[in-house]
């Protein structure tokens, strides 16, 4: 693996990428840095944050590099979104055969740009309302999510990367996360 390449808006994915670089010895670059450091088609591990079910920057990374594996970083404790649905169906792989992982990042509303803050507002209010509506019936996890949407939260942990570090150690990987032409019917 030539490099870890990431896209991060409020820093959680960047911190995961830096921790992963420390643990594997593979350098981590933002997409912008990667343009100078890497060549087209180089083998990378991609890390991107989840926005409304899609992984930020993954399309551009697919177009330029060979993605052997990817980590999806979202606020939810469980994986979600388009690529994660593929991973669930294929036992941890994209439809095209690249390895996929999910990491819980966090939520830092104070760092969000105006546009993203406006996008999140209704989702955050709806989660808080639903949990409040459940009263005592709300689970500890649901309460935690409501709290995260109220005041922010940070779940980045070094140990969350254990499985990915193990996968790096397993050596050369041949699968690829790439667009698969679909037959519509
Ligand atoms: C507009 C918007 C949409 C989001 N959609 C999702 C989502 O669909 N699923 C999820 O788990 N997290 C979602 N999140 C939360 C981010 O993925 C989470 O905060 C992530 O840790 C951000 O990473 P970053 O700090 O590297 O930018 C969303 C956040 C924003 C601002």
mmCIF file of C-alpha atoms and ligand atoms in Angstrom:
data_model
loop_
_atom_site.group_PDB
_atom_site.id
_atom_site.type_symbol
_atom_site.label_atom_id
_atom_site.label_comp_id
_atom_site.label_asym_id
_atom_site.label_seq_id
_atom_site.Cartn_x
_atom_site.Cartn_y
_atom_site.Cartn_z
ATOM 1 C CA UNK A 1 0.000 0.000 0.000
ATOM 2 C CA UNK A 2 1.520 3.295 -1.093
ATOM 3 C CA UNK A 3 -0.515 5.613 1.120
ATOM 4 C CA UNK A 4 -3.577 6.305 3.207
ATOM 5 C CA UNK A 5 -5.635 9.038 1.541
ATOM 6 C CA UNK A 6 -8.427 10.807 3.428
ATOM 7 C CA UNK A 7 -11.175 13.414 3.174
ATOM 8 C CA UNK A 8 -12.188 15.091 6.433
ATOM 9 C CA UNK A 9 -14.334 18.124 7.189
ATOM 10 C CA UNK A 10 -14.223 18.440 10.996
ATOM 11 C CA UNK A 11 -11.098 16.390 11.756
ATOM 12 C CA UNK A 12 -12.272 12.946 12.929
ATOM 13 C CA UNK A 13 -11.309 11.142 9.727
ATOM 14 C CA UNK A 14 -8.017 13.020 9.610
ATOM 15 C CA UNK A 15 -7.182 11.865 13.145
ATOM 16 C CA UNK A 16 -8.043 8.264 12.266
ATOM 17 C CA UNK A 17 -5.839 8.531 9.173
ATOM 18 C CA UNK A 18 -2.931 9.895 11.223
ATOM 19 C CA UNK A 19 -3.340 7.195 13.884
ATOM 20 C CA UNK A 20 -3.441 4.533 11.165
ATOM 21 C CA UNK A 21 -0.277 5.988 9.601
ATOM 22 C CA UNK A 22 1.464 5.818 12.990
ATOM 23 C CA UNK A 23 0.438 2.211 13.479
ATOM 24 C CA UNK A 24 1.237 0.942 9.978
ATOM 25 C CA UNK A 25 4.127 3.141 8.846
ATOM 26 C CA UNK A 26 2.164 3.970 5.667
ATOM 27 C CA UNK A 27 1.989 7.769 5.107
ATOM 28 C CA UNK A 28 -1.373 9.564 5.319
ATOM 29 C CA UNK A 29 -2.256 12.352 2.887
ATOM 30 C CA UNK A 30 -5.322 14.498 2.403
ATOM 31 C CA UNK A 31 -6.731 14.291 -1.138
ATOM 32 C CA UNK A 32 -5.021 17.593 -1.890
ATOM 33 C CA UNK A 33 -1.610 16.466 -0.622
ATOM 34 C CA UNK A 34 -2.015 13.155 -2.434
ATOM 35 C CA UNK A 35 -2.181 14.984 -5.768
ATOM 36 C CA UNK A 36 1.444 16.020 -5.285
ATOM 37 C CA UNK A 37 2.725 12.907 -3.547
ATOM 38 C CA UNK A 38 1.088 10.104 -5.512
ATOM 39 C CA UNK A 39 0.767 9.019 -9.098
ATOM 40 C CA UNK A 40 -2.481 8.033 -10.809
ATOM 41 C CA UNK A 41 -3.365 4.357 -10.190
ATOM 42 C CA UNK A 42 -1.168 4.095 -7.062
ATOM 43 C CA UNK A 43 -2.536 1.638 -4.493
ATOM 44 C CA UNK A 44 -4.164 3.375 -1.558
ATOM 45 C CA UNK A 45 -6.342 2.853 1.492
ATOM 46 C CA UNK A 46 -9.099 5.488 1.400
ATOM 47 C CA UNK A 47 -10.809 7.062 4.432
ATOM 48 C CA UNK A 48 -13.800 9.378 4.029
ATOM 49 C CA UNK A 49 -16.584 10.806 6.162
ATOM 50 C CA UNK A 50 -20.210 9.870 5.622
ATOM 51 C CA UNK A 51 -22.546 12.527 4.342
ATOM 52 C CA UNK A 52 -26.204 11.546 4.004
ATOM 53 C CA UNK A 53 -25.251 7.965 3.220
ATOM 54 C CA UNK A 54 -22.445 8.600 0.741
ATOM 55 C CA UNK A 55 -18.705 8.573 1.407
ATOM 56 C CA UNK A 56 -17.167 11.982 0.718
ATOM 57 C CA UNK A 57 -14.458 11.997 -1.920
ATOM 58 C CA UNK A 58 -14.562 8.288 -2.686
ATOM 59 C CA UNK A 59 -15.677 8.839 -6.269
ATOM 60 C CA UNK A 60 -12.758 11.175 -7.014
ATOM 61 C CA UNK A 61 -10.369 8.774 -5.261
ATOM 62 C CA UNK A 62 -11.723 5.842 -7.330
ATOM 63 C CA UNK A 63 -11.196 7.809 -10.525
ATOM 64 C CA UNK A 64 -7.559 8.590 -9.692
ATOM 65 C CA UNK A 65 -6.173 5.737 -7.577
ATOM 66 C CA UNK A 66 -6.474 2.008 -7.013
ATOM 67 C CA UNK A 67 -8.393 1.711 -3.734
ATOM 68 C CA UNK A 68 -7.573 -1.636 -2.090
ATOM 69 C CA UNK A 69 -9.655 -0.914 0.981
ATOM 70 C CA UNK A 70 -11.631 1.905 2.520
ATOM 71 C CA UNK A 71 -12.861 3.075 5.911
ATOM 72 C CA UNK A 72 -16.176 4.865 6.179
ATOM 73 C CA UNK A 73 -16.362 7.327 9.093
ATOM 74 C CA UNK A 74 -19.783 8.311 10.421
ATOM 75 C CA UNK A 75 -21.342 9.500 13.653
ATOM 76 C CA UNK A 76 -23.597 6.499 14.112
ATOM 77 C CA UNK A 77 -22.293 3.601 16.248
ATOM 78 C CA UNK A 78 -23.264 1.182 13.463
ATOM 79 C CA UNK A 79 -22.157 1.316 9.868
ATOM 80 C CA UNK A 80 -24.613 2.892 7.438
ATOM 81 C CA UNK A 81 -24.820 4.332 3.941
ATOM 82 C CA UNK A 82 -24.543 2.999 0.395
ATOM 83 C CA UNK A 83 -21.106 1.378 0.535
ATOM 84 C CA UNK A 84 -21.775 -0.109 3.948
ATOM 85 C CA UNK A 85 -24.902 -1.779 2.566
ATOM 86 C CA UNK A 86 -22.634 -3.456 -0.004
ATOM 87 C CA UNK A 87 -20.254 -4.480 2.810
ATOM 88 C CA UNK A 88 -23.107 -6.031 4.791
ATOM 89 C CA UNK A 89 -24.293 -8.000 1.782
ATOM 90 C CA UNK A 90 -20.801 -9.135 0.732
ATOM 91 C CA UNK A 91 -19.321 -9.903 4.176
ATOM 92 C CA UNK A 92 -17.084 -6.832 4.475
ATOM 93 C CA UNK A 93 -16.396 -6.173 0.790
ATOM 94 C CA UNK A 94 -17.678 -3.755 -1.820
ATOM 95 C CA UNK A 95 -19.533 -5.204 -4.824
ATOM 96 C CA UNK A 96 -16.242 -4.790 -6.725
ATOM 97 C CA UNK A 97 -14.245 -6.770 -4.123
ATOM 98 C CA UNK A 98 -12.415 -4.102 -2.078
ATOM 99 C CA UNK A 99 -12.296 -4.451 1.708
ATOM 100 C CA UNK A 100 -14.551 -2.068 3.662
ATOM 101 C CA UNK A 101 -14.492 -0.995 7.309
ATOM 102 C CA UNK A 102 -16.685 1.301 9.377
ATOM 103 C CA UNK A 103 -15.393 3.638 12.095
ATOM 104 C CA UNK A 104 -17.383 5.796 14.478
ATOM 105 C CA UNK A 105 -16.004 9.325 14.185
ATOM 106 C CA UNK A 106 -17.934 11.974 16.047
ATOM 107 C CA UNK A 107 -19.927 15.125 15.677
ATOM 108 C CA UNK A 108 -18.467 18.608 16.030
ATOM 109 C CA UNK A 109 -21.279 21.073 15.160
ATOM 110 C CA UNK A 110 -19.112 24.106 15.988
ATOM 111 C CA UNK A 111 -16.679 23.146 13.217
ATOM 112 C CA UNK A 112 -19.312 22.597 10.523
ATOM 113 C CA UNK A 113 -19.535 25.013 7.643
ATOM 114 C CA UNK A 114 -22.838 26.847 7.207
ATOM 115 C CA UNK A 115 -24.142 24.588 4.462
ATOM 116 C CA UNK A 116 -23.487 21.315 6.315
ATOM 117 C CA UNK A 117 -24.869 22.794 9.564
ATOM 118 C CA UNK A 118 -28.109 23.598 7.764
ATOM 119 C CA UNK A 119 -28.228 20.061 6.347
ATOM 120 C CA UNK A 120 -27.716 18.488 9.777
ATOM 121 C CA UNK A 121 -30.147 20.648 11.722
ATOM 122 C CA UNK A 122 -33.380 18.806 10.840
ATOM 123 C CA UNK A 123 -31.730 15.386 11.260
ATOM 124 C CA UNK A 124 -30.323 16.304 14.679
ATOM 125 C CA UNK A 125 -33.629 17.785 15.892
ATOM 126 C CA UNK A 126 -35.531 14.755 14.679
ATOM 127 C CA UNK A 127 -33.252 12.319 16.584
ATOM 128 C CA UNK A 128 -33.500 14.417 19.759
ATOM 129 C CA UNK A 129 -37.293 14.614 19.444
ATOM 130 C CA UNK A 130 -37.667 10.879 18.859
ATOM 131 C CA UNK A 131 -35.510 9.969 21.857
ATOM 132 C CA UNK A 132 -37.263 12.461 24.103
ATOM 133 C CA UNK A 133 -40.612 11.079 22.901
ATOM 134 C CA UNK A 134 -39.607 7.579 24.003
ATOM 135 C CA UNK A 135 -38.965 8.739 27.565
ATOM 136 C CA UNK A 136 -37.794 5.885 29.802
ATOM 137 C CA UNK A 137 -38.153 3.413 26.928
ATOM 138 C CA UNK A 138 -35.154 4.968 25.113
ATOM 139 C CA UNK A 139 -32.055 2.747 25.173
ATOM 140 C CA UNK A 140 -28.701 3.941 26.511
ATOM 141 C CA UNK A 141 -27.412 4.083 22.930
ATOM 142 C CA UNK A 142 -30.355 6.209 21.770
ATOM 143 C CA UNK A 143 -29.818 8.599 24.680
ATOM 144 C CA UNK A 144 -26.153 8.843 23.812
ATOM 145 C CA UNK A 145 -26.970 9.736 20.193
ATOM 146 C CA UNK A 146 -29.401 12.440 21.353
ATOM 147 C CA UNK A 147 -26.682 13.861 23.593
ATOM 148 C CA UNK A 148 -24.200 13.787 20.695
ATOM 149 C CA UNK A 149 -26.620 15.709 18.482
ATOM 150 C CA UNK A 150 -27.190 18.250 21.267
ATOM 151 C CA UNK A 151 -23.609 18.928 22.306
ATOM 152 C CA UNK A 152 -21.308 17.050 19.952
ATOM 153 C CA UNK A 153 -19.221 13.974 20.705
ATOM 154 C CA UNK A 154 -15.908 12.360 19.857
ATOM 155 C CA UNK A 155 -15.495 8.603 19.449
ATOM 156 C CA UNK A 156 -12.088 8.468 17.757
ATOM 157 C CA UNK A 157 -10.092 5.730 19.477
ATOM 158 C CA UNK A 158 -6.793 4.151 18.536
ATOM 159 C CA UNK A 159 -8.150 0.648 19.266
ATOM 160 C CA UNK A 160 -10.988 1.096 16.777
ATOM 161 C CA UNK A 161 -8.295 0.665 14.112
ATOM 162 C CA UNK A 162 -7.169 -2.804 15.305
ATOM 163 C CA UNK A 163 -9.009 -4.692 12.561
ATOM 164 C CA UNK A 164 -7.688 -2.375 9.841
ATOM 165 C CA UNK A 165 -4.106 -2.621 11.161
ATOM 166 C CA UNK A 166 -4.460 -6.415 11.077
ATOM 167 C CA UNK A 167 -5.661 -6.236 7.459
ATOM 168 C CA UNK A 168 -2.647 -4.083 6.515
ATOM 169 C CA UNK A 169 -0.345 -6.695 8.120
ATOM 170 C CA UNK A 170 -1.894 -9.491 6.080
ATOM 171 C CA UNK A 171 0.084 -8.132 3.148
ATOM 172 C CA UNK A 172 -0.768 -7.633 -0.502
ATOM 173 C CA UNK A 173 -4.416 -7.209 -1.346
ATOM 174 C CA UNK A 174 -5.831 -7.523 -4.816
ATOM 175 C CA UNK A 175 -9.489 -6.512 -4.401
ATOM 176 C CA UNK A 176 -10.519 -3.028 -5.420
ATOM 177 C CA UNK A 177 -13.194 -0.544 -4.369
ATOM 178 C CA UNK A 178 -14.350 0.783 -7.728
ATOM 179 C CA UNK A 179 -17.475 1.670 -9.609
ATOM 180 C CA UNK A 180 -19.257 -1.395 -10.943
ATOM 181 C CA UNK A 181 -21.277 -0.889 -14.110
ATOM 182 C CA UNK A 182 -24.853 -1.753 -13.267
ATOM 183 C CA UNK A 183 -27.531 -3.212 -15.445
ATOM 184 C CA UNK A 184 -30.760 -1.387 -14.699
ATOM 185 C CA UNK A 185 -33.937 -3.381 -15.004
HETATM 186 C C1 LIG B 1 -24.526 17.023 6.376
HETATM 187 C C2 LIG B 1 -24.072 15.827 7.159
HETATM 188 C C3 LIG B 1 -24.581 14.568 6.871
HETATM 189 C C4 LIG B 1 -24.167 13.440 7.614
HETATM 190 N N1 LIG B 1 -24.678 12.203 7.305
HETATM 191 C C5 LIG B 1 -24.286 11.129 8.039
HETATM 192 C C6 LIG B 1 -24.796 9.824 7.748
HETATM 193 O O1 LIG B 1 -25.547 9.616 6.801
HETATM 194 N N2 LIG B 1 -24.420 8.794 8.550
HETATM 195 C C7 LIG B 1 -23.549 8.965 9.617
HETATM 196 O O2 LIG B 1 -23.252 7.991 10.331
HETATM 197 N N3 LIG B 1 -23.008 10.184 9.878
HETATM 198 C C8 LIG B 1 -23.358 11.252 9.123
HETATM 199 N N4 LIG B 1 -22.817 12.492 9.392
HETATM 200 C C9 LIG B 1 -21.819 12.624 10.466
HETATM 201 C C10 LIG B 1 -20.372 12.653 9.961
HETATM 202 O O3 LIG B 1 -20.119 11.583 9.083
HETATM 203 C C11 LIG B 1 -19.429 12.570 11.171
HETATM 204 O O4 LIG B 1 -19.574 13.757 11.904
HETATM 205 C C12 LIG B 1 -17.979 12.332 10.798
HETATM 206 O O5 LIG B 1 -17.271 11.961 11.961
HETATM 207 C C13 LIG B 1 -17.344 13.570 10.185
HETATM 208 O O6 LIG B 1 -15.994 13.290 9.892
HETATM 209 P P1 LIG B 1 -14.908 14.451 9.821
HETATM 210 O O7 LIG B 1 -14.765 15.009 11.223
HETATM 211 O O8 LIG B 1 -13.671 13.773 9.363
HETATM 212 O O9 LIG B 1 -15.385 15.482 8.863
HETATM 213 C C14 LIG B 1 -23.219 13.603 8.662
HETATM 214 C C15 LIG B 1 -22.699 14.888 8.943
HETATM 215 C C16 LIG B 1 -23.106 15.982 8.203
HETATM 216 C C17 LIG B 1 -22.526 17.321 8.531
#
